[in-house]
Short mmCIF file of C-alpha atoms and ligand atoms in Angstrom, two decimals:
data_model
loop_
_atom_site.label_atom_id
_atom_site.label_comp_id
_atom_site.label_asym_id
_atom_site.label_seq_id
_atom_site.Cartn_x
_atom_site.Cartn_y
_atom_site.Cartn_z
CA UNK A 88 122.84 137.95 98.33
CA UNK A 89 124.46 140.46 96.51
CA UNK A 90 122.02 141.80 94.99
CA UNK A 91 120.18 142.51 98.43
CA UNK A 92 123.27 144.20 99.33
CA UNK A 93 123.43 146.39 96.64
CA UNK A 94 119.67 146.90 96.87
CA UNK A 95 118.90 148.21 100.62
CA UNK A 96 123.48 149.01 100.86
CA UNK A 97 123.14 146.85 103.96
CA UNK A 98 126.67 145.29 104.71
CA UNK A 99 127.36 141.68 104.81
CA UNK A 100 130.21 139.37 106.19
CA UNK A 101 130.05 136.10 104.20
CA UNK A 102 131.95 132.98 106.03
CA UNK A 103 132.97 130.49 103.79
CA UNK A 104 135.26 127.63 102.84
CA UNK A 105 133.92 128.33 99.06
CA UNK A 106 136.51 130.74 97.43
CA UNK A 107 135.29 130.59 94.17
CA UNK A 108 131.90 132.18 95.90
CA UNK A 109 133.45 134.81 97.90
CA UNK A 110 135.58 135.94 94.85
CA UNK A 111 131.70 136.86 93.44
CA UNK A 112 130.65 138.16 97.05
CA UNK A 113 132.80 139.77 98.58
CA UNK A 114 134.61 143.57 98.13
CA UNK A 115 137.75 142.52 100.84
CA UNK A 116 138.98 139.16 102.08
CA UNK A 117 140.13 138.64 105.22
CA UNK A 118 141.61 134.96 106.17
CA UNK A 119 141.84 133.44 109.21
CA UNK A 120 144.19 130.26 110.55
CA UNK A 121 144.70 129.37 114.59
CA UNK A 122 142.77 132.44 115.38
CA UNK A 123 144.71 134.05 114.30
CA UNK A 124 144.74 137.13 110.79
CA UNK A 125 146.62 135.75 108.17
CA UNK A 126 146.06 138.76 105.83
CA UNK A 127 143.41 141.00 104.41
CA UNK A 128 143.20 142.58 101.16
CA UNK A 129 140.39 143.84 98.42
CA UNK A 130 139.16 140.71 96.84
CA UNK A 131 140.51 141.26 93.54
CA UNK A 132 144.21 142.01 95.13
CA UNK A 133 144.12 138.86 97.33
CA UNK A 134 142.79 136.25 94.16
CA UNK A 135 145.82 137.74 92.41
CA UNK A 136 148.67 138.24 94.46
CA UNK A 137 148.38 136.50 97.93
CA UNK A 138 151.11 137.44 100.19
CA UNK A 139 151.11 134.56 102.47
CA UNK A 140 152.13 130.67 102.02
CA UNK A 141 148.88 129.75 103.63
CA UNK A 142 146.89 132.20 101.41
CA UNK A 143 148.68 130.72 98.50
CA UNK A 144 147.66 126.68 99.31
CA UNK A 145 144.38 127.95 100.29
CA UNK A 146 144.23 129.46 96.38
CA UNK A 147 145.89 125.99 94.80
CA UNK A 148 144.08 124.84 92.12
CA UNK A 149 143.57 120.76 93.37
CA UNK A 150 146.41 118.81 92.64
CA UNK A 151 144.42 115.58 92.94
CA UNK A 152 142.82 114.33 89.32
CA UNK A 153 142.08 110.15 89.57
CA UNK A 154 141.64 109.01 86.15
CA UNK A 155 138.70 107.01 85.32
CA UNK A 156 137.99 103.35 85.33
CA UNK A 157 135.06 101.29 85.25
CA UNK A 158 133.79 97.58 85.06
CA UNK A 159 130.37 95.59 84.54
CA UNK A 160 130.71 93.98 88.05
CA UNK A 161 128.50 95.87 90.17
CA UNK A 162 128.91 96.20 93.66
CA UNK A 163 125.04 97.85 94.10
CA UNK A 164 122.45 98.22 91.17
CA UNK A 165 119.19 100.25 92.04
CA UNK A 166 116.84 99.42 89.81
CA UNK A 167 113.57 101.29 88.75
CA UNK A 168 113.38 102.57 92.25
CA UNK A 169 110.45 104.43 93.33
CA UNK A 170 110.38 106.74 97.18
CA UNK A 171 107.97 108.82 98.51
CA UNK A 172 107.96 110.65 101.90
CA UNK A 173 104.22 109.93 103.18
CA UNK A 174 101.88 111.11 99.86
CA UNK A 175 104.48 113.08 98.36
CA UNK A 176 106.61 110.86 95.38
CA UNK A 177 110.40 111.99 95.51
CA UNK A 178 111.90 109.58 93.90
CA UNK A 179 110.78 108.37 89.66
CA UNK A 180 112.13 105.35 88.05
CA UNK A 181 115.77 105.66 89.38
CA UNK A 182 117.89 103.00 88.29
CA UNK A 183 121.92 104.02 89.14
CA UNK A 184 125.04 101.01 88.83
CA UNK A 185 127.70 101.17 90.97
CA UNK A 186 131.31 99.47 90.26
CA UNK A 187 132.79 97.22 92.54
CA UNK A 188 135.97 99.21 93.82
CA UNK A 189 134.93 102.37 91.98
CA UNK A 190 133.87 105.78 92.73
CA UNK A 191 130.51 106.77 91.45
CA UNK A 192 129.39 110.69 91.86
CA UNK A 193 126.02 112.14 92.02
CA UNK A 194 125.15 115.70 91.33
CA UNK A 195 121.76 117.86 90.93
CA UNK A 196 120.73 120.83 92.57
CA UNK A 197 119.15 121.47 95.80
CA UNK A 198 115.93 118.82 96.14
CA UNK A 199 116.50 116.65 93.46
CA UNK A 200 116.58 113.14 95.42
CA UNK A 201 120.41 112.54 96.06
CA UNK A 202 120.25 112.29 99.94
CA UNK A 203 116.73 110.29 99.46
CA UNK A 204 118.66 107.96 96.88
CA UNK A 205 120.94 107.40 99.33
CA UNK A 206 118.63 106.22 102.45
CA UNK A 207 116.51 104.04 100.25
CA UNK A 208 120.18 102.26 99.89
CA UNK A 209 120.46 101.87 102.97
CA UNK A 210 117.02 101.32 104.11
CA UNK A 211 116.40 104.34 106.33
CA UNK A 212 113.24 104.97 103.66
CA UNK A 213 112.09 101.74 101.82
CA UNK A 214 111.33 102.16 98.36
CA UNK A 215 108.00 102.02 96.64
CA UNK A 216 109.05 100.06 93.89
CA UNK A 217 111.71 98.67 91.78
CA UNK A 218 114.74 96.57 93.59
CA UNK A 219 118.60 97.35 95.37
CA UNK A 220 120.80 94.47 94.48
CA UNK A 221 123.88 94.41 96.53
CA UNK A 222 126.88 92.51 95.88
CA UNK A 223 124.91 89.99 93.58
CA UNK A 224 121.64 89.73 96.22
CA UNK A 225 118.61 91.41 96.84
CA UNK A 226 118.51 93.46 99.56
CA UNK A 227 115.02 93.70 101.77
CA UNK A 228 114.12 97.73 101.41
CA UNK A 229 113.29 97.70 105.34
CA UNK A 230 116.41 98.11 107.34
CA UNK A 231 114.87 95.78 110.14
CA UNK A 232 115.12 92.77 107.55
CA UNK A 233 118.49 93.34 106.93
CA UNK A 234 121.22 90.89 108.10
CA UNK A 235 123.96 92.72 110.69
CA UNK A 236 126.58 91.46 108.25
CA UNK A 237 124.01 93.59 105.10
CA UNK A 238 123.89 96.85 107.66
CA UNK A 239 127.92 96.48 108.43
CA UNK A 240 128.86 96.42 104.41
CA UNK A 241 126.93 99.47 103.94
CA UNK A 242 127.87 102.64 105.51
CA UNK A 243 126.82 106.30 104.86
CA UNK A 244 128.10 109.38 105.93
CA UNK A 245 125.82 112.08 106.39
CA UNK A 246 125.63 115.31 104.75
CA UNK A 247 124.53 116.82 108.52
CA UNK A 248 127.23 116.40 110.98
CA UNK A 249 125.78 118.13 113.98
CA UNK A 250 122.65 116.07 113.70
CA UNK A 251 124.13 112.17 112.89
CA UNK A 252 125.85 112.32 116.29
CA UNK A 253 124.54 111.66 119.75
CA UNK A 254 125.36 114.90 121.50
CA UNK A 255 125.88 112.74 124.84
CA UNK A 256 128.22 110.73 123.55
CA UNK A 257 131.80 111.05 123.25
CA UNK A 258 134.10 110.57 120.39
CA UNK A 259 135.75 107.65 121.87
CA UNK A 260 131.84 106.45 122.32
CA UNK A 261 130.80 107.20 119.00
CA UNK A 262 133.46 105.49 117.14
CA UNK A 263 134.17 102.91 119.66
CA UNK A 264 130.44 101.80 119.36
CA UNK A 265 130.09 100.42 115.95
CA UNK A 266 133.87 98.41 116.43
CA UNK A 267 132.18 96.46 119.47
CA UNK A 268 128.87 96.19 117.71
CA UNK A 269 129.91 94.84 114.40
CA UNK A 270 133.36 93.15 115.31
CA UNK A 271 132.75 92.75 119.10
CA UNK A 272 135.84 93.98 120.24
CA UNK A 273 136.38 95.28 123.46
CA UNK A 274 138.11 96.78 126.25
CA UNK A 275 141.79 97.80 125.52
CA UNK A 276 141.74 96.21 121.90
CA UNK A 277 138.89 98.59 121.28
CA UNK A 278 140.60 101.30 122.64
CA UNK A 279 143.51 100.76 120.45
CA UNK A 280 141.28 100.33 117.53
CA UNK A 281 139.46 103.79 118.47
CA UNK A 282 142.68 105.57 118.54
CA UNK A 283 144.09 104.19 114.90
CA UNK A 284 140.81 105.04 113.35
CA UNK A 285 141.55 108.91 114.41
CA UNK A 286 145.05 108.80 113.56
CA UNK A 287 143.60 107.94 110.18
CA UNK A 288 141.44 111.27 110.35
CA UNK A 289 144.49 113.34 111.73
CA UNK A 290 143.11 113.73 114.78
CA UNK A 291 144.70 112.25 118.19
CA UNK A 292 143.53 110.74 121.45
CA UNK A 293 143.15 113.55 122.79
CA UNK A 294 139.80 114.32 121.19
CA UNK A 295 138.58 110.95 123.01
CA UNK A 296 136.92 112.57 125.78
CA UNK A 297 135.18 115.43 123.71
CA UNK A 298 131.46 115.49 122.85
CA UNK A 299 130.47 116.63 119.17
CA UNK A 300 129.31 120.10 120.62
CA UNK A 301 133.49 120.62 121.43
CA UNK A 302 133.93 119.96 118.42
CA UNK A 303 134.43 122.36 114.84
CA UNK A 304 132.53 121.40 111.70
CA UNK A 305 135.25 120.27 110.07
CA UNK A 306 136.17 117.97 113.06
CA UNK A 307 132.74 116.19 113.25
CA UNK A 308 132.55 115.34 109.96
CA UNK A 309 136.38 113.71 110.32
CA UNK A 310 134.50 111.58 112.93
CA UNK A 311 131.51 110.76 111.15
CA UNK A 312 133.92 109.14 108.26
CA UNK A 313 135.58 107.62 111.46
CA UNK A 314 132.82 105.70 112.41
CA UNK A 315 131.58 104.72 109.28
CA UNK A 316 135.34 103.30 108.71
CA UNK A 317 135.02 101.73 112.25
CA UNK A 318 132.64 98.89 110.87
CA UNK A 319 135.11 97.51 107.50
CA UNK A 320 132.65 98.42 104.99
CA UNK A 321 132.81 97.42 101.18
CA UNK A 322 130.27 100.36 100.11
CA UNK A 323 130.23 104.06 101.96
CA UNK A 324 127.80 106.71 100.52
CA UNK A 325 129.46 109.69 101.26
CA UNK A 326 126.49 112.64 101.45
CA UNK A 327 128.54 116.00 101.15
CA UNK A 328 131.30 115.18 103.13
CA UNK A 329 133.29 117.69 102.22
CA UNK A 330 131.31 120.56 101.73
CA UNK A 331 131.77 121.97 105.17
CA UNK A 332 135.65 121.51 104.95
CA UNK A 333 138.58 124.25 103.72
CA UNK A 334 139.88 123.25 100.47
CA UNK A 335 143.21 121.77 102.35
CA UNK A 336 141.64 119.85 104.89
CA UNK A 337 139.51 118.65 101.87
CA UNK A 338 141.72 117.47 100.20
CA UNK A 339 143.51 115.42 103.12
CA UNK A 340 140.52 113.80 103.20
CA UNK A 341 139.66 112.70 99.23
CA UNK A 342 143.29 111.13 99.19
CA UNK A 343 142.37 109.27 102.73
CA UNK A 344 139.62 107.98 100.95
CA UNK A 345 141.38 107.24 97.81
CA UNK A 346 144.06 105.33 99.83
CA UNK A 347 141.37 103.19 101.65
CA UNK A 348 139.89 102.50 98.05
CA UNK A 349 143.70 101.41 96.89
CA UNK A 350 144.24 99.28 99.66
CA UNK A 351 140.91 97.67 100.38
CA UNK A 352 138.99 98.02 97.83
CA UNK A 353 136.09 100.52 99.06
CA UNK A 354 133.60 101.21 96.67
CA UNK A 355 132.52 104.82 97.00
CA UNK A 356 128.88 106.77 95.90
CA UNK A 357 129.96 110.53 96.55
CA UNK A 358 127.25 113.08 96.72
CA UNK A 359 128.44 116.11 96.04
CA UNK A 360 127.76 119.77 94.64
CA UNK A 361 131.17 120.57 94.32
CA UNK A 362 131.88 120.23 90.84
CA UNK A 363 136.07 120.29 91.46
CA UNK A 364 135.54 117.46 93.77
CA UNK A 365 133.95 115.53 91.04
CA UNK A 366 136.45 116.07 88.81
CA UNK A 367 138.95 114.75 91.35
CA UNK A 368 137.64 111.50 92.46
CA UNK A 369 134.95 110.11 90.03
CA UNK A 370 135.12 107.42 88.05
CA UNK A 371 131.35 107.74 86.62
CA UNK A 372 128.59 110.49 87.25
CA UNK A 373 125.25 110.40 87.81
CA UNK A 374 123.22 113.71 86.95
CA UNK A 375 119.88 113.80 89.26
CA UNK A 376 117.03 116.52 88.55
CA UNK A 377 113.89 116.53 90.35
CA UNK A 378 113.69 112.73 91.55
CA UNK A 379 114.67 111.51 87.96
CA UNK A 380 118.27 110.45 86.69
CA UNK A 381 119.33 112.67 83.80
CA UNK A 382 122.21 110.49 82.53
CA UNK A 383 124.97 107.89 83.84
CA UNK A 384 128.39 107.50 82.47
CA UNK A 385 131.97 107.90 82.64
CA UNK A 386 133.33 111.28 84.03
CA UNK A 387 134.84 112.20 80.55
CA UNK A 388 131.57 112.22 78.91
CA UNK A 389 129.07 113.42 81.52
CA UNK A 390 132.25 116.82 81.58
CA UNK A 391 132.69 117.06 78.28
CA UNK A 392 129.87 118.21 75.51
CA UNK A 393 127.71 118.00 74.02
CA UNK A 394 125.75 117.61 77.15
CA UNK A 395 121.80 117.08 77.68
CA UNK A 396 120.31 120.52 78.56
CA UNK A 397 120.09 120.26 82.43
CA UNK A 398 123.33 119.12 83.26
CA UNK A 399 125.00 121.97 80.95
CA UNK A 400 122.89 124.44 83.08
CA UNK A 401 124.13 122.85 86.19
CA UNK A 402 127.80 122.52 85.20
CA UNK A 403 127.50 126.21 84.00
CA UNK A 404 126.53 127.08 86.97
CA UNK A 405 129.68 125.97 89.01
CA UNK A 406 131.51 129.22 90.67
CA UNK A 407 134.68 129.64 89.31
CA UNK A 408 137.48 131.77 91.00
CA UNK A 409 137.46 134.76 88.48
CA UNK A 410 135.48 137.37 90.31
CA UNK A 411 133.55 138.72 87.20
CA UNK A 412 132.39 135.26 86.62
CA UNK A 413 128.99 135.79 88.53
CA UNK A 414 128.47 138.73 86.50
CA UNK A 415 129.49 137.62 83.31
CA UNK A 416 126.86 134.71 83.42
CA UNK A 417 124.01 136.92 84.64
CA UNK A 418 124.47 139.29 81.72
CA UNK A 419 124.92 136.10 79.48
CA UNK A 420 121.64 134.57 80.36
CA UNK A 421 119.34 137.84 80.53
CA UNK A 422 120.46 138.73 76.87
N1 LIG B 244 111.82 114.02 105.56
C1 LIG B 244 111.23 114.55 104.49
N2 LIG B 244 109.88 114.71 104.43
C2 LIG B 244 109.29 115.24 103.33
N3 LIG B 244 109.95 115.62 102.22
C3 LIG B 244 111.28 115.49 102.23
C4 LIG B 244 112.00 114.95 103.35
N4 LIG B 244 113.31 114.95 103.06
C5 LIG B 244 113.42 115.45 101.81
N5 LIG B 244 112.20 115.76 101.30
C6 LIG B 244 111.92 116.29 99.95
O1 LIG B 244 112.40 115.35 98.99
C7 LIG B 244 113.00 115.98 97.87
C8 LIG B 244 114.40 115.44 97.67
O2 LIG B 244 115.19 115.79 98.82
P1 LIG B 244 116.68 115.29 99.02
O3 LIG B 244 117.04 115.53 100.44
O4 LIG B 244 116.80 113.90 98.52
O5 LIG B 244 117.47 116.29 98.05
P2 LIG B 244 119.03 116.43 97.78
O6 LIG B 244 119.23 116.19 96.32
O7 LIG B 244 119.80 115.60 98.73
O8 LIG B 244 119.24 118.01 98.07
P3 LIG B 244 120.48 118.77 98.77
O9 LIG B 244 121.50 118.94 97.69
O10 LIG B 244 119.87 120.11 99.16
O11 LIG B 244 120.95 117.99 99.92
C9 LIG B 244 112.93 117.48 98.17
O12 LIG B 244 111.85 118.02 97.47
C10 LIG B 244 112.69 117.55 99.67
O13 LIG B 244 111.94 118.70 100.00
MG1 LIG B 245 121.10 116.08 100.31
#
């Protein structure tokens, strides 16, 4: 991008939740909040010396660092898992644990078989080989063989909002629909249920009525965690779930999750690119490159060197908020 900007001096508004990547873009910063200006400065000016209070939280460093635990009772063990989307083989000899009551983290650039990890879990693509063992029994790869009680356990979030909602249904449908289905409650109880699970999202009944297209980014993806909290799960894969949020938003929702992992145990796989958001709520990482697992292990030792060559490339590759840091790494790998 920038370079295409400095190449053909075409201009270029960037819209982003991602500061540390519009401190490398960008030559002014303008931030909005209720529709409203909030400020505008040159980028350097506003990294360093935000005027406003907003400005300032929106530039917090995260204040939310879980430290790391682990056991050897695994809630879900893929093992030696082969997928393949018609001829073409995506998927090599993944095997990945996951802790009962624990958060495990998956990283890897752009097309290296996260979101396909995650629907051979839950059976949107059965695997080619190898086996899922969930909560101490094998689980059939097809999603048809699965027991309602198997489907209800296992919940995902997906990393496309706008697409894993029926546009013709409303909220109060869409989250209402999986508490009848898997707990059949109905009626008023249901309605009552509805409205808790959005209070839970910081978001209120009146959003009951809306359909997803009413809705902003941020807002859809509130009630796609909705939903997938609507049907009591013990495991949610949580496909990018934040990505699409502003860092304060964000982090309302990593401590909701947190909390529902203190109080009822939730074990968590969080697929992420955002390496800060690792940091915060992992317990163990898994690196991923090009349908393969790299390594597993706690978050202290997949962070900290001496690290296997592709996951120092990826973590070096993480956008920080200093706005020479683009720069600095370009002329640092080309000499
Ligand atoms: N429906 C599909 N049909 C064919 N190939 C697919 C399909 N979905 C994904 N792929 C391919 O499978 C590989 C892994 O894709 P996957 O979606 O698992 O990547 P990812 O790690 O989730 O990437 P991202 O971080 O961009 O979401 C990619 O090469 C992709 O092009
Ligand atoms: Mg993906």
């Amino acid at each position: 991008m920038r370079s295409i900007v400095d190449k053909f001096n075409t201009a270029a508004i960037y819209i982003t939740h991602d500061l540390a990547v519009v401190a490398q873009m960008a030559d002014r910063i303008k931030v909005l909040r209720y529709g409203e200006e909030v400020e505008e400065s040159e980028t350097r000016e506003m990294l360093s010396n935000p005027k406003e209070e907003y400005t300032k939280s929106l530039w917090s460093v995260r204040s939310l660092i879980k430290p790391e635990q682990t056991n050897d009772d695994y809630m879900l063990s893929i093992k030696n898992i082969d997928a393949a989307y018609g001829t073409s083989k995506v998927l090599h000899d993944v095997s990945v644990n996951i802790p009962r009551g624990k958060t495990v983290a998956i990283v890897g650039e752009s097309g290296s078989g996260k979101s396909t990890t995650a629907r051979v879990i839950t059976g949107l693509l059965p695997q080619t080989k190898g086996e899922i063992i969930f909560d101490g029994k094998k689980l059939s790869p097809k999603l048809e063989q699965r027991s309602k009680e198997e489907l209800r356990r296992i919940q995902i979030i997906f990393q496309m909002p706008d697409t894993a909602m029926n546009p013709k249904q409303t909220v109060d449908e869409i989250i209402g629909r999986p508490i009848e289905f898997y707990h059949g409650v109905k009626g008023k109880e249901r309605e009552t249920k509805v409205i808790e699970l959005l209070k839970m999202i910081e978001l209120d009944e009146t959003f009951l009525d809306r359909l997803p297209s009413e809705l902003s980014g941020g807002q859809k993806q509130r009630i796609c965690i909705a939903r997938a909290l609507a049907a009591n799960p013990d495991l949610i894969i949580c496909d990018e779930v934040t990505s699409a949020l502003d860092q304060i938003v964000q982090e309302g929702i990593l401590k909701l999750l947190q909390k529902l992992q203190k109080d009822l145990g939730v074990t968590y796989i969080f697929i992420t690119h955002d390496i800060a958001t690792v940091k915060a709520i992992s317990d163990e990482i898994v690196v991923m490159y090009q349908g393969k697992v790299v390594e597993q292990g706690l978050k202290s030792k997949i962070l900290n060197p001496p690290h296997p060559d592709y996951t120092e490339l990826l973590l070096s590759s993480v956008p920080e908020m200093d706005p020479d840091w683009l720069t600095n790494l370009l002329n640092k790998r080309s000499s």
